[in-house]
PDB file of C-alpha atoms in Angstrom:
ATOM      1  CA  MET A 524     -34.672  -2.264  -2.355  1.00  0.00           C
ATOM      2  CA  ASN A 525     -33.129   1.010  -1.330  1.00  0.00           C
ATOM      3  CA  GLN A 526     -33.085   0.023   2.146  1.00  0.00           C
ATOM      4  CA  LYS A 527     -30.714  -2.824   1.326  1.00  0.00           C
ATOM      5  CA  SER A 528     -28.999  -0.932  -1.108  1.00  0.00           C
ATOM      6  CA  ASP A 529     -28.190   1.507   1.722  1.00  0.00           C
ATOM      7  CA  SER A 530     -27.087  -1.335   3.846  1.00  0.00           C
ATOM      8  CA  SER A 531     -24.489  -1.914   1.467  1.00  0.00           C
ATOM      9  CA  LYS A 532     -23.249   1.425   1.340  1.00  0.00           C
ATOM     10  CA  THR A 533     -23.059   1.610   4.783  1.00  0.00           C
ATOM     11  CA  LEU A 534     -20.782  -2.042   4.784  1.00  0.00           C
ATOM     12  CA  LEU A 535     -18.310  -0.256   2.274  1.00  0.00           C
ATOM     13  CA  TYR A 536     -17.592   2.801   4.322  1.00  0.00           C
ATOM     14  CA  ILE A 537     -17.317   0.321   6.928  1.00  0.00           C
ATOM     15  CA  PHE A 538     -14.498  -1.634   5.064  1.00  0.00           C
ATOM     16  CA  MET A 539     -13.302   1.917   3.946  1.00  0.00           C
ATOM     17  CA  ALA A 540     -12.972   2.870   7.092  1.00  0.00           C
ATOM     18  CA  LEU A 541     -11.780  -0.425   8.506  1.00  0.00           C
ATOM     19  CA  HIS A 542      -9.014   0.064   5.568  1.00  0.00           C
ATOM     20  CA  VAL A 543      -7.787   3.891   6.531  1.00  0.00           C
ATOM     21  CA  LEU A 544      -7.217   2.324  10.280  1.00  0.00           C
ATOM     22  CA  GLY A 545      -5.080  -0.968   9.283  1.00  0.00           C
ATOM     23  CA  ALA A 546      -3.056   1.827   6.772  1.00  0.00           C
ATOM     24  CA  ALA A 547      -2.610   3.683   9.717  1.00  0.00           C
ATOM     25  CA  GLY A 548      -1.132   0.414  11.663  1.00  0.00           C
ATOM     26  CA  THR A 549       0.498  -0.847   9.221  1.00  0.00           C
ATOM     27  CA  PHE A 550       3.164   1.998   8.279  1.00  0.00           C
ATOM     28  CA  ILE A 551       4.082   2.613  12.101  1.00  0.00           C
ATOM     29  CA  LEU A 552       4.277  -1.038  12.822  1.00  0.00           C
ATOM     30  CA  SER A 553       6.089  -1.902   9.422  1.00  0.00           C
ATOM     31  CA  LYS A 554       8.508   0.317   9.908  1.00  0.00           C
ATOM     32  CA  ALA A 555       9.829  -1.499  13.370  1.00  0.00           C
ATOM     33  CA  ALA A 556       9.733  -4.886  11.242  1.00  0.00           C
ATOM     34  CA  ALA A 557      12.009  -2.742   8.229  1.00  0.00           C
ATOM     35  CA  THR A 558      13.948  -1.643  10.773  1.00  0.00           C
ATOM     36  CA  SER A 559      14.859  -4.403  12.913  1.00  0.00           C
ATOM     37  CA  PHE A 560      14.948  -7.080  10.248  1.00  0.00           C
ATOM     38  CA  ALA A 561      17.264  -4.721   7.785  1.00  0.00           C
ATOM     39  CA  ASN A 562      16.911  -7.190   5.085  1.00  0.00           C
ATOM     40  CA  PRO A 563      13.861  -6.170   3.222  1.00  0.00           C
ATOM     41  CA  LEU A 564      14.073  -9.211   1.025  1.00  0.00           C
ATOM     42  CA  VAL A 565      14.172 -11.589   3.942  1.00  0.00           C
ATOM     43  CA  LEU A 566      10.939  -9.773   5.725  1.00  0.00           C
ATOM     44  CA  THR A 567       9.040  -9.606   2.156  1.00  0.00           C
ATOM     45  CA  VAL A 568       9.525 -13.562   1.684  1.00  0.00           C
ATOM     46  CA  VAL A 569       8.671 -14.414   5.068  1.00  0.00           C
ATOM     47  CA  ARG A 570       5.671 -11.973   5.341  1.00  0.00           C
ATOM     48  CA  GLY A 571       4.330 -13.225   1.869  1.00  0.00           C
ATOM     49  CA  ILE A 572       4.796 -16.991   3.178  1.00  0.00           C
ATOM     50  CA  GLY A 573       3.058 -16.320   6.087  1.00  0.00           C
ATOM     51  CA  CYS A 574       0.025 -14.869   4.294  1.00  0.00           C
ATOM     52  CA  ALA A 575      -0.303 -17.738   1.506  1.00  0.00           C
ATOM     53  CA  PHE A 576      -0.131 -20.149   4.326  1.00  0.00           C
ATOM     54  CA  ILE A 577      -3.336 -18.255   6.151  1.00  0.00           C
ATOM     55  CA  PHE A 578      -5.074 -17.991   2.693  1.00  0.00           C
ATOM     56  CA  LEU A 579      -3.997 -22.037   1.878  1.00  0.00           C
ATOM     57  CA  ILE A 580      -5.950 -22.968   4.728  1.00  0.00           C
ATOM     58  CA  PHE A 581      -9.190 -20.795   4.306  1.00  0.00           C
ATOM     59  CA  THR A 582      -8.957 -22.583   0.161  1.00  0.00           C
ATOM     60  CA  GLY A 583     -11.680 -24.400   0.186  1.00  0.00           C
ATOM     61  CA  TRP A 584     -13.512 -23.649   3.076  1.00  0.00           C
ATOM     62  CA  LYS A 585     -13.932 -19.495   3.315  1.00  0.00           C
ATOM     63  CA  ILE A 586     -12.044 -19.425   0.039  1.00  0.00           C
ATOM     64  CA  PRO A 587     -13.274 -21.220  -3.186  1.00  0.00           C
ATOM     65  CA  LYS A 588     -10.943 -23.445  -4.878  1.00  0.00           C
ATOM     66  CA  PRO A 589      -9.043 -21.454  -7.969  1.00  0.00           C
ATOM     67  CA  ASP A 590     -11.188 -22.010 -11.463  1.00  0.00           C
ATOM     68  CA  PHE A 591      -9.024 -19.548 -13.722  1.00  0.00           C
ATOM     69  CA  SER A 592      -8.773 -20.325 -16.987  1.00  0.00           C
ATOM     70  CA  LEU A 593      -4.856 -20.911 -18.405  1.00  0.00           C
ATOM     71  CA  ARG A 594      -5.215 -16.698 -19.298  1.00  0.00           C
ATOM     72  CA  GLU A 595      -6.015 -16.042 -16.089  1.00  0.00           C
ATOM     73  CA  TRP A 596      -3.609 -18.143 -14.214  1.00  0.00           C
ATOM     74  CA  PHE A 597      -0.853 -15.978 -16.537  1.00  0.00           C
ATOM     75  CA  ARG A 598      -3.038 -12.259 -15.003  1.00  0.00           C
ATOM     76  CA  LEU A 599      -2.592 -13.550 -11.625  1.00  0.00           C
ATOM     77  CA  LEU A 600       1.015 -13.962 -12.068  1.00  0.00           C
ATOM     78  CA  VAL A 601       1.665 -10.808 -13.515  1.00  0.00           C
ATOM     79  CA  LEU A 602      -0.301  -9.175 -10.606  1.00  0.00           C
ATOM     80  CA  GLY A 603       1.704 -11.377  -8.100  1.00  0.00           C
ATOM     81  CA  VAL A 604       4.698 -10.006  -9.548  1.00  0.00           C
ATOM     82  CA  LEU A 605       3.818  -6.850  -8.981  1.00  0.00           C
ATOM     83  CA  LEU A 606       1.995  -7.023  -5.787  1.00  0.00           C
ATOM     84  CA  VAL A 607       5.448  -9.344  -3.686  1.00  0.00           C
ATOM     85  CA  PRO A 608       8.959  -8.880  -5.248  1.00  0.00           C
ATOM     86  CA  LEU A 609       7.870  -5.294  -6.706  1.00  0.00           C
ATOM     87  CA  ASN A 610       5.663  -2.845  -4.111  1.00  0.00           C
ATOM     88  CA  GLN A 611       5.830  -5.208  -0.752  1.00  0.00           C
ATOM     89  CA  TYR A 612       9.439  -5.695  -1.621  1.00  0.00           C
ATOM     90  CA  LEU A 613      10.219  -1.806  -2.499  1.00  0.00           C
ATOM     91  CA  PHE A 614       7.669  -0.554   0.289  1.00  0.00           C
ATOM     92  CA  LEU A 615       9.700  -2.307   3.104  1.00  0.00           C
ATOM     93  CA  LYS A 616      12.897  -1.435   1.664  1.00  0.00           C
ATOM     94  CA  GLY A 617      11.562   2.505   1.249  1.00  0.00           C
ATOM     95  CA  LEU A 618      10.482   2.065   4.775  1.00  0.00           C
ATOM     96  CA  GLU A 619      13.617   1.206   6.551  1.00  0.00           C
ATOM     97  CA  LEU A 620      15.022   4.402   5.019  1.00  0.00           C
ATOM     98  CA  SER A 621      12.137   6.698   5.664  1.00  0.00           C
ATOM     99  CA  VAL A 622       9.347   7.459   8.049  1.00  0.00           C
ATOM    100  CA  PRO A 623       5.814   6.177   8.485  1.00  0.00           C
ATOM    101  CA  GLY A 624       4.293   9.553   7.787  1.00  0.00           C
ATOM    102  CA  HIS A 625       6.244   9.807   4.609  1.00  0.00           C
ATOM    103  CA  SER A 626       5.481   6.307   3.110  1.00  0.00           C
ATOM    104  CA  ALA A 627       1.526   7.634   4.062  1.00  0.00           C
ATOM    105  CA  LEU A 628       1.794  10.611   1.735  1.00  0.00           C
ATOM    106  CA  ILE A 629       3.368   9.012  -0.878  1.00  0.00           C
ATOM    107  CA  TYR A 630       0.803   6.173  -0.780  1.00  0.00           C
ATOM    108  CA  ALA A 631      -1.847   8.787  -0.544  1.00  0.00           C
ATOM    109  CA  MET A 632      -0.994   9.561  -4.513  1.00  0.00           C
ATOM    110  CA  THR A 633      -2.356   6.508  -5.389  1.00  0.00           C
ATOM    111  CA  PRO A 634      -5.586   8.349  -6.949  1.00  0.00           C
ATOM    112  CA  ILE A 635      -3.659  10.403  -8.890  1.00  0.00           C
ATOM    113  CA  GLY A 636      -1.658   7.365 -10.307  1.00  0.00           C
ATOM    114  CA  VAL A 637      -5.290   5.392 -10.713  1.00  0.00           C
ATOM    115  CA  LEU A 638      -7.147   8.048 -12.338  1.00  0.00           C
ATOM    116  CA  LEU A 639      -3.892   9.172 -14.937  1.00  0.00           C
ATOM    117  CA  LEU A 640      -3.162   5.324 -15.493  1.00  0.00           C
ATOM    118  CA  SER A 641      -6.836   4.657 -16.197  1.00  0.00           C
ATOM    119  CA  SER A 642      -6.970   7.707 -18.526  1.00  0.00           C
ATOM    120  CA  ILE A 643      -4.210   6.588 -20.700  1.00  0.00           C
ATOM    121  CA  LEU A 644      -5.569   3.185 -20.768  1.00  0.00           C
ATOM    122  CA  ALA A 645      -9.209   4.332 -21.990  1.00  0.00           C
ATOM    123  CA  GLY A 646      -7.556   6.429 -24.362  1.00  0.00           C
ATOM    124  CA  LYS A 647      -9.306   9.862 -22.015  1.00  0.00           C
ATOM    125  CA  THR A 648      -7.212  13.499 -21.785  1.00  0.00           C
ATOM    126  CA  PRO A 649      -7.340  14.666 -18.266  1.00  0.00           C
ATOM    127  CA  SER A 650      -8.987  17.706 -18.098  1.00  0.00           C
ATOM    128  CA  ILE A 651      -6.949  21.643 -17.423  1.00  0.00           C
ATOM    129  CA  GLN A 652      -8.833  21.427 -13.471  1.00  0.00           C
ATOM    130  CA  LYS A 653      -7.250  17.535 -13.325  1.00  0.00           C
ATOM    131  CA  PHE A 654      -3.622  18.246 -14.353  1.00  0.00           C
ATOM    132  CA  ALA A 655      -3.676  21.157 -12.056  1.00  0.00           C
ATOM    133  CA  GLY A 656      -4.314  18.755  -9.033  1.00  0.00           C
ATOM    134  CA  VAL A 657      -2.001  16.749 -10.003  1.00  0.00           C
ATOM    135  CA  PHE A 658       0.822  19.668 -10.147  1.00  0.00           C
ATOM    136  CA  ILE A 659      -0.295  20.837  -6.819  1.00  0.00           C
ATOM    137  CA  ALA A 660      -0.293  17.080  -5.351  1.00  0.00           C
ATOM    138  CA  PHE A 661       3.093  16.742  -6.613  1.00  0.00           C
ATOM    139  CA  SER A 662       4.301  20.188  -5.148  1.00  0.00           C
ATOM    140  CA  GLY A 663       3.730  18.877  -2.012  1.00  0.00           C
ATOM    141  CA  VAL A 664       5.580  15.829  -2.809  1.00  0.00           C
ATOM    142  CA  MET A 665       8.621  17.731  -3.628  1.00  0.00           C
ATOM    143  CA  ILE A 666       8.248  19.852  -0.479  1.00  0.00           C
ATOM    144  CA  ILE A 667       8.574  16.929   1.583  1.00  0.00           C
ATOM    145  CA  LEU A 668      11.623  15.504  -0.452  1.00  0.00           C
ATOM    146  CA  ARG A 669      13.641  18.865  -0.219  1.00  0.00           C
ATOM    147  CA  PRO A 670      15.585  18.722  -3.348  1.00  0.00           C
ATOM    148  CA  TRP A 671      17.110  21.786  -2.219  1.00  0.00           C
ATOM    149  CA  ALA A 672      18.209  20.582   1.883  1.00  0.00           C
ATOM    150  CA  SER A 673      21.202  18.541   2.410  1.00  0.00           C
ATOM    151  CA  GLY A 674      22.676  16.283   5.349  1.00  0.00           C
ATOM    152  CA  PRO A 675      22.601  12.528   6.065  1.00  0.00           C
ATOM    153  CA  GLN A 676      19.672  12.365   7.726  1.00  0.00           C
ATOM    154  CA  VAL A 677      17.322  14.080   4.891  1.00  0.00           C
ATOM    155  CA  SER A 678      19.367  12.200   2.150  1.00  0.00           C
ATOM    156  CA  GLU A 679      18.162   9.049   3.837  1.00  0.00           C
ATOM    157  CA  LEU A 680      15.228  10.109   3.962  1.00  0.00           C
ATOM    158  CA  ARG A 681      14.769  11.078   0.323  1.00  0.00           C
ATOM    159  CA  ILE A 682      16.262   7.545  -0.543  1.00  0.00           C
ATOM    160  CA  GLY A 683      14.091   5.760   1.276  1.00  0.00           C
ATOM    161  CA  ASP A 684      10.893   7.950  -0.141  1.00  0.00           C
ATOM    162  CA  LEU A 685      11.960   7.036  -3.793  1.00  0.00           C
ATOM    163  CA  TRP A 686      12.064   3.735  -2.761  1.00  0.00           C
ATOM    164  CA  LEU A 687       8.163   4.364  -1.349  1.00  0.00           C
ATOM    165  CA  ILE A 688       7.335   6.071  -4.577  1.00  0.00           C
ATOM    166  CA  ALA A 689       8.489   3.277  -6.547  1.00  0.00           C
ATOM    167  CA  ALA A 690       6.535   1.046  -4.618  1.00  0.00           C
ATOM    168  CA  VAL A 691       3.176   3.124  -5.594  1.00  0.00           C
ATOM    169  CA  PHE A 692       3.153   2.907  -9.412  1.00  0.00           C
ATOM    170  CA  CYS A 693       3.698  -0.998  -8.714  1.00  0.00           C
ATOM    171  CA  TRP A 694       0.454  -0.716  -6.332  1.00  0.00           C
ATOM    172  CA  VAL A 695      -0.915   1.297  -9.049  1.00  0.00           C
ATOM    173  CA  LEU A 696      -0.452  -0.666 -11.523  1.00  0.00           C
ATOM    174  CA  TYR A 697      -1.964  -3.695  -9.349  1.00  0.00           C
ATOM    175  CA  THR A 698      -4.782  -1.707  -8.540  1.00  0.00           C
ATOM    176  CA  VAL A 699      -6.362  -1.152 -11.939  1.00  0.00           C
ATOM    177  CA  LEU A 700      -4.973  -4.455 -13.810  1.00  0.00           C
ATOM    178  CA  ALA A 701      -6.432  -6.124 -10.976  1.00  0.00           C
ATOM    179  CA  SER A 702     -10.049  -4.422 -11.085  1.00  0.00           C
ATOM    180  CA  ASP A 703     -11.701  -6.045 -14.154  1.00  0.00           C
ATOM    181  CA  ILE A 704     -10.104  -9.795 -12.960  1.00  0.00           C
ATOM    182  CA  ILE A 705     -12.083  -9.208  -9.570  1.00  0.00           C
ATOM    183  CA  ARG A 706     -15.017  -8.558 -11.146  1.00  0.00           C
ATOM    184  CA  LYS A 707     -15.336 -11.711 -13.000  1.00  0.00           C
ATOM    185  CA  LYS A 708     -14.209 -13.740 -10.002  1.00  0.00           C
ATOM    186  CA  ASN A 709     -14.065 -13.916  -6.418  1.00  0.00           C
ATOM    187  CA  ALA A 710     -12.307 -11.417  -4.891  1.00  0.00           C
ATOM    188  CA  LEU A 711     -10.543 -13.732  -2.078  1.00  0.00           C
ATOM    189  CA  MET A 712      -9.497 -16.415  -4.735  1.00  0.00           C
ATOM    190  CA  VAL A 713      -7.954 -13.460  -6.515  1.00  0.00           C
ATOM    191  CA  THR A 714      -5.844 -11.929  -3.465  1.00  0.00           C
ATOM    192  CA  SER A 715      -5.018 -15.535  -2.662  1.00  0.00           C
ATOM    193  CA  TRP A 716      -3.923 -16.472  -5.768  1.00  0.00           C
ATOM    194  CA  SER A 717      -1.865 -13.612  -6.990  1.00  0.00           C
ATOM    195  CA  LEU A 718      -0.533 -13.019  -3.668  1.00  0.00           C
ATOM    196  CA  ILE A 719       0.558 -16.793  -3.794  1.00  0.00           C
ATOM    197  CA  LEU A 720       2.317 -16.892  -7.186  1.00  0.00           C
ATOM    198  CA  GLY A 721       3.867 -13.231  -5.898  1.00  0.00           C
ATOM    199  CA  VAL A 722       5.707 -15.751  -3.079  1.00  0.00           C
ATOM    200  CA  LEU A 723       6.448 -18.543  -5.277  1.00  0.00           C
ATOM    201  CA  VAL A 724       8.707 -16.169  -8.189  1.00  0.00           C
ATOM    202  CA  MET A 725      10.837 -14.440  -5.560  1.00  0.00           C
ATOM    203  CA  LEU A 726      11.068 -17.582  -3.468  1.00  0.00           C
ATOM    204  CA  PRO A 727      14.475 -18.997  -5.112  1.00  0.00           C
ATOM    205  CA  MET A 728      16.342 -15.695  -4.941  1.00  0.00           C
ATOM    206  CA  ALA A 729      15.318 -15.178  -1.179  1.00  0.00           C
ATOM    207  CA  VAL A 730      16.591 -19.264   0.023  1.00  0.00           C
ATOM    208  CA  GLN A 731      20.267 -18.172   0.746  1.00  0.00           C
ATOM    209  CA  PRO A 732      19.341 -15.138   2.553  1.00  0.00           C
ATOM    210  CA  ILE A 733      17.159 -16.758   4.331  1.00  0.00           C
ATOM    211  CA  LEU A 734      18.986 -19.448   5.457  1.00  0.00           C
ATOM    212  CA  THR A 735      22.160 -17.549   6.587  1.00  0.00           C
ATOM    213  CA  PHE A 736      19.713 -14.520   8.252  1.00  0.00           C
ATOM    214  CA  ASP A 737      19.978 -14.398  11.833  1.00  0.00           C
ATOM    215  CA  PHE A 738      16.300 -14.301  13.493  1.00  0.00           C
ATOM    216  CA  SER A 739      17.663 -14.131  16.850  1.00  0.00           C
ATOM    217  CA  VAL A 740      18.419 -10.401  16.163  1.00  0.00           C
ATOM    218  CA  VAL A 741      14.634  -9.527  15.518  1.00  0.00           C
ATOM    219  CA  SER A 742      13.789  -7.255  18.408  1.00  0.00           C
ATOM    220  CA  THR A 743       9.764  -7.910  20.268  1.00  0.00           C
ATOM    221  CA  ALA A 744       8.637  -4.903  18.032  1.00  0.00           C
ATOM    222  CA  GLY A 745      10.057  -6.282  14.818  1.00  0.00           C
ATOM    223  CA  TRP A 746       8.152  -9.571  15.227  1.00  0.00           C
ATOM    224  CA  PHE A 747       5.600  -8.080  16.172  1.00  0.00           C
ATOM    225  CA  GLY A 748       5.097  -5.813  13.019  1.00  0.00           C
ATOM    226  CA  LEU A 749       5.663  -8.918  11.281  1.00  0.00           C
ATOM    227  CA  GLY A 750       2.602 -10.453  12.924  1.00  0.00           C
ATOM    228  CA  TYR A 751       0.942  -7.390  11.851  1.00  0.00           C
ATOM    229  CA  MET A 752       1.923  -7.264   7.905  1.00  0.00           C
ATOM    230  CA  ILE A 753       0.834 -10.788   7.892  1.00  0.00           C
ATOM    231  CA  VAL A 754      -2.603 -10.657   9.756  1.00  0.00           C
ATOM    232  CA  ILE A 755      -3.712  -7.288   8.779  1.00  0.00           C
ATOM    233  CA  THR A 756      -1.941  -5.765   5.948  1.00  0.00           C
ATOM    234  CA  SER A 757      -1.465  -8.312   3.372  1.00  0.00           C
ATOM    235  CA  SER A 758      -4.525 -10.431   4.663  1.00  0.00           C
ATOM    236  CA  MET A 759      -7.456  -8.370   5.753  1.00  0.00           C
ATOM    237  CA  MET A 760      -6.620  -5.197   4.098  1.00  0.00           C
ATOM    238  CA  MET A 761      -5.727  -7.041   0.507  1.00  0.00           C
ATOM    239  CA  ILE A 762      -9.218  -8.908   0.937  1.00  0.00           C
ATOM    240  CA  LEU A 763     -11.097  -5.585   1.869  1.00  0.00           C
ATOM    241  CA  TRP A 764      -9.308  -3.675  -0.771  1.00  0.00           C
ATOM    242  CA  ASN A 765     -10.211  -6.449  -3.417  1.00  0.00           C
ATOM    243  CA  ILE A 766     -13.858  -6.102  -1.847  1.00  0.00           C
ATOM    244  CA  LEU A 767     -14.105  -2.241  -2.671  1.00  0.00           C
ATOM    245  CA  LEU A 768     -12.765  -3.211  -6.384  1.00  0.00           C
ATOM    246  CA  LYS A 769     -15.297  -5.477  -6.999  1.00  0.00           C
ATOM    247  CA  ASN A 770     -17.683  -2.904  -6.007  1.00  0.00           C
ATOM    248  CA  LEU A 771     -16.628   0.487  -6.740  1.00  0.00           C
ATOM    249  CA  THR A 772     -14.138   1.749  -9.474  1.00  0.00           C
ATOM    250  CA  PRO A 773     -10.183   2.026  -8.939  1.00  0.00           C
ATOM    251  CA  VAL A 774     -10.570   5.761  -8.545  1.00  0.00           C
ATOM    252  CA  GLN A 775     -13.421   5.567  -6.307  1.00  0.00           C
ATOM    253  CA  VAL A 776     -11.435   3.168  -4.254  1.00  0.00           C
ATOM    254  CA  ALA A 777      -8.073   4.467  -4.431  1.00  0.00           C
ATOM    255  CA  VAL A 778      -9.880   7.378  -2.757  1.00  0.00           C
ATOM    256  CA  THR A 779      -9.666   5.523   1.417  1.00  0.00           C
ATOM    257  CA  THR A 780      -6.162   6.490   0.869  1.00  0.00           C
ATOM    258  CA  ASN A 781      -6.742  10.184   1.209  1.00  0.00           C
ATOM    259  CA  ALA A 782      -7.295   9.858   5.399  1.00  0.00           C
ATOM    260  CA  GLN A 783      -4.373   7.935   5.713  1.00  0.00           C
ATOM    261  CA  PRO A 784      -1.735  10.379   5.873  1.00  0.00           C
ATOM    262  CA  LEU A 785      -4.255  12.192   8.261  1.00  0.00           C
ATOM    263  CA  ALA A 786      -4.530   9.324  10.360  1.00  0.00           C
ATOM    264  CA  THR A 787      -0.927   7.892  10.236  1.00  0.00           C
ATOM    265  CA  THR A 788       0.451  11.406  11.276  1.00  0.00           C
ATOM    266  CA  LEU A 789      -2.004  11.152  14.204  1.00  0.00           C
ATOM    267  CA  LEU A 790      -0.792   8.055  15.667  1.00  0.00           C
ATOM    268  CA  VAL A 791       2.475   8.935  14.860  1.00  0.00           C
ATOM    269  CA  ALA A 792       2.137  11.927  16.996  1.00  0.00           C
ATOM    270  CA  LEU A 793       0.655  10.077  19.891  1.00  0.00           C
ATOM    271  CA  GLY A 794       3.238   7.098  19.675  1.00  0.00           C
ATOM    272  CA  SER A 795       6.021   9.470  20.041  1.00  0.00           C
ATOM    273  CA  ALA A 796       4.424  11.237  23.064  1.00  0.00           C
ATOM    274  CA  ALA A 797       4.168   8.212  24.281  1.00  0.00           C
ATOM    275  CA  GLY A 798       8.045   6.748  23.860  1.00  0.00           C
ATOM    276  CA  PHE A 799       6.783   3.974  21.480  1.00  0.00           C
ATOM    277  CA  LEU A 800       8.329   5.675  18.529  1.00  0.00           C
ATOM    278  CA  GLN A 801      11.915   6.408  18.666  1.00  0.00           C
ATOM    279  CA  GLY A 802      13.746   9.023  16.457  1.00  0.00           C
ATOM    280  CA  ASN A 803      13.231  11.804  15.077  1.00  0.00           C
ATOM    281  CA  GLN A 804       9.459  11.302  12.727  1.00  0.00           C
ATOM    282  CA  ASP A 805      10.052  14.500  10.418  1.00  0.00           C
ATOM    283  CA  LEU A 806       6.605  15.859  11.432  1.00  0.00           C
ATOM    284  CA  GLY A 807       7.453  19.617  11.138  1.00  0.00           C
ATOM    285  CA  LEU A 808       6.061  22.485   9.340  1.00  0.00           C
ATOM    286  CA  MET A 809       7.767  21.089   5.790  1.00  0.00           C
ATOM    287  CA  PHE A 810       6.112  17.769   6.520  1.00  0.00           C
ATOM    288  CA  ILE A 811       2.602  19.381   6.898  1.00  0.00           C
ATOM    289  CA  ILE A 812       2.440  21.904   4.046  1.00  0.00           C
ATOM    290  CA  GLY A 813       3.688  19.397   2.428  1.00  0.00           C
ATOM    291  CA  MET A 814       0.922  17.110   3.248  1.00  0.00           C
ATOM    292  CA  VAL A 815      -1.800  19.946   2.774  1.00  0.00           C
ATOM    293  CA  LEU A 816      -0.361  21.106  -0.618  1.00  0.00           C
ATOM    294  CA  SER A 817      -0.770  16.866  -1.723  1.00  0.00           C
ATOM    295  CA  LEU A 818      -4.146  16.163  -0.593  1.00  0.00           C
ATOM    296  CA  SER A 819      -5.831  19.649  -1.572  1.00  0.00           C
ATOM    297  CA  GLY A 820      -4.313  18.414  -5.377  1.00  0.00           C
ATOM    298  CA  ILE A 821      -6.071  15.464  -4.950  1.00  0.00           C
ATOM    299  CA  MET A 822      -9.189  16.879  -3.703  1.00  0.00           C
ATOM    300  CA  VAL A 823      -9.039  19.178  -6.476  1.00  0.00           C
ATOM    301  CA  ILE A 824      -8.503  16.267  -8.936  1.00  0.00           C
ATOM    302  CA  GLN A 825     -11.862  14.215  -7.669  1.00  0.00           C
ATOM    303  CA  LYS A 826     -13.951  17.327  -7.643  1.00  0.00           C
ATOM    304  CA  SER A 827     -12.998  18.076 -11.313  1.00  0.00           C
ATOM    305  CA  ARG A 828     -15.081  16.977 -14.540  1.00  0.00           C
ATOM    306  CA  ASP A 829     -13.786  15.577 -17.776  1.00  0.00           C
TER     307      ASP A 829
END
């Protein structure tokens, strides 16, 4: 029995590690796609259609056919809106202006958001230690946002970061609201149909932009980034995330985001050195200080007791 339990834990750790690696690649390759497409609405919907196509192919084979009640379909619709028109669109819009390192660090705030929202929904007041952790973490974010700095490059980064913060807020809502239905239903089925419904909601407003978009201007890196987002980010990583939600609490799952800034920063540094990433990636002293503070605050929260 213990051996089976240990094996299950090992598998969950492997899933967490795969999610971290997938996320690090996402922040870098999504930047290439966002910059090349230069239209987050078109990119979001094309990405969503690709993922929906994959999920529909596997439905009835590897993914069970949907057996949701009317109330559950409504919840999936809400999750789909949070996932596609809000989270994925805001993420790509923000990343077009920001840099991979910033997006990874901002998404590392997910455990804080999940913990605070879970506490509010449960009617609990977070401890003083948790409030201190939140203050430390957001101090790090403020250092990265640099509201005191001026100039076109800093302003562009700041605007992109604010869009990313909005995307994280939607992701936190999705994580908390999805945990209940995922524990009752098949995780793959919930992932598939929440995304499909989200794409259907967004499709009417994207038809005209897609028909008039010049896809010939998209670079090879842009197409590769789109393919990565479809196969890895929106399919494999979403499935891993929901499998983890089925077996762990939302706060425990959100902890996987802690390692994302470090993994992404390492990949960005290697990519810049190899010439794959062009331009200033903003990995200077202020970013390092902000990252250390933010991750320290998150660890304070995770080690605190209610």
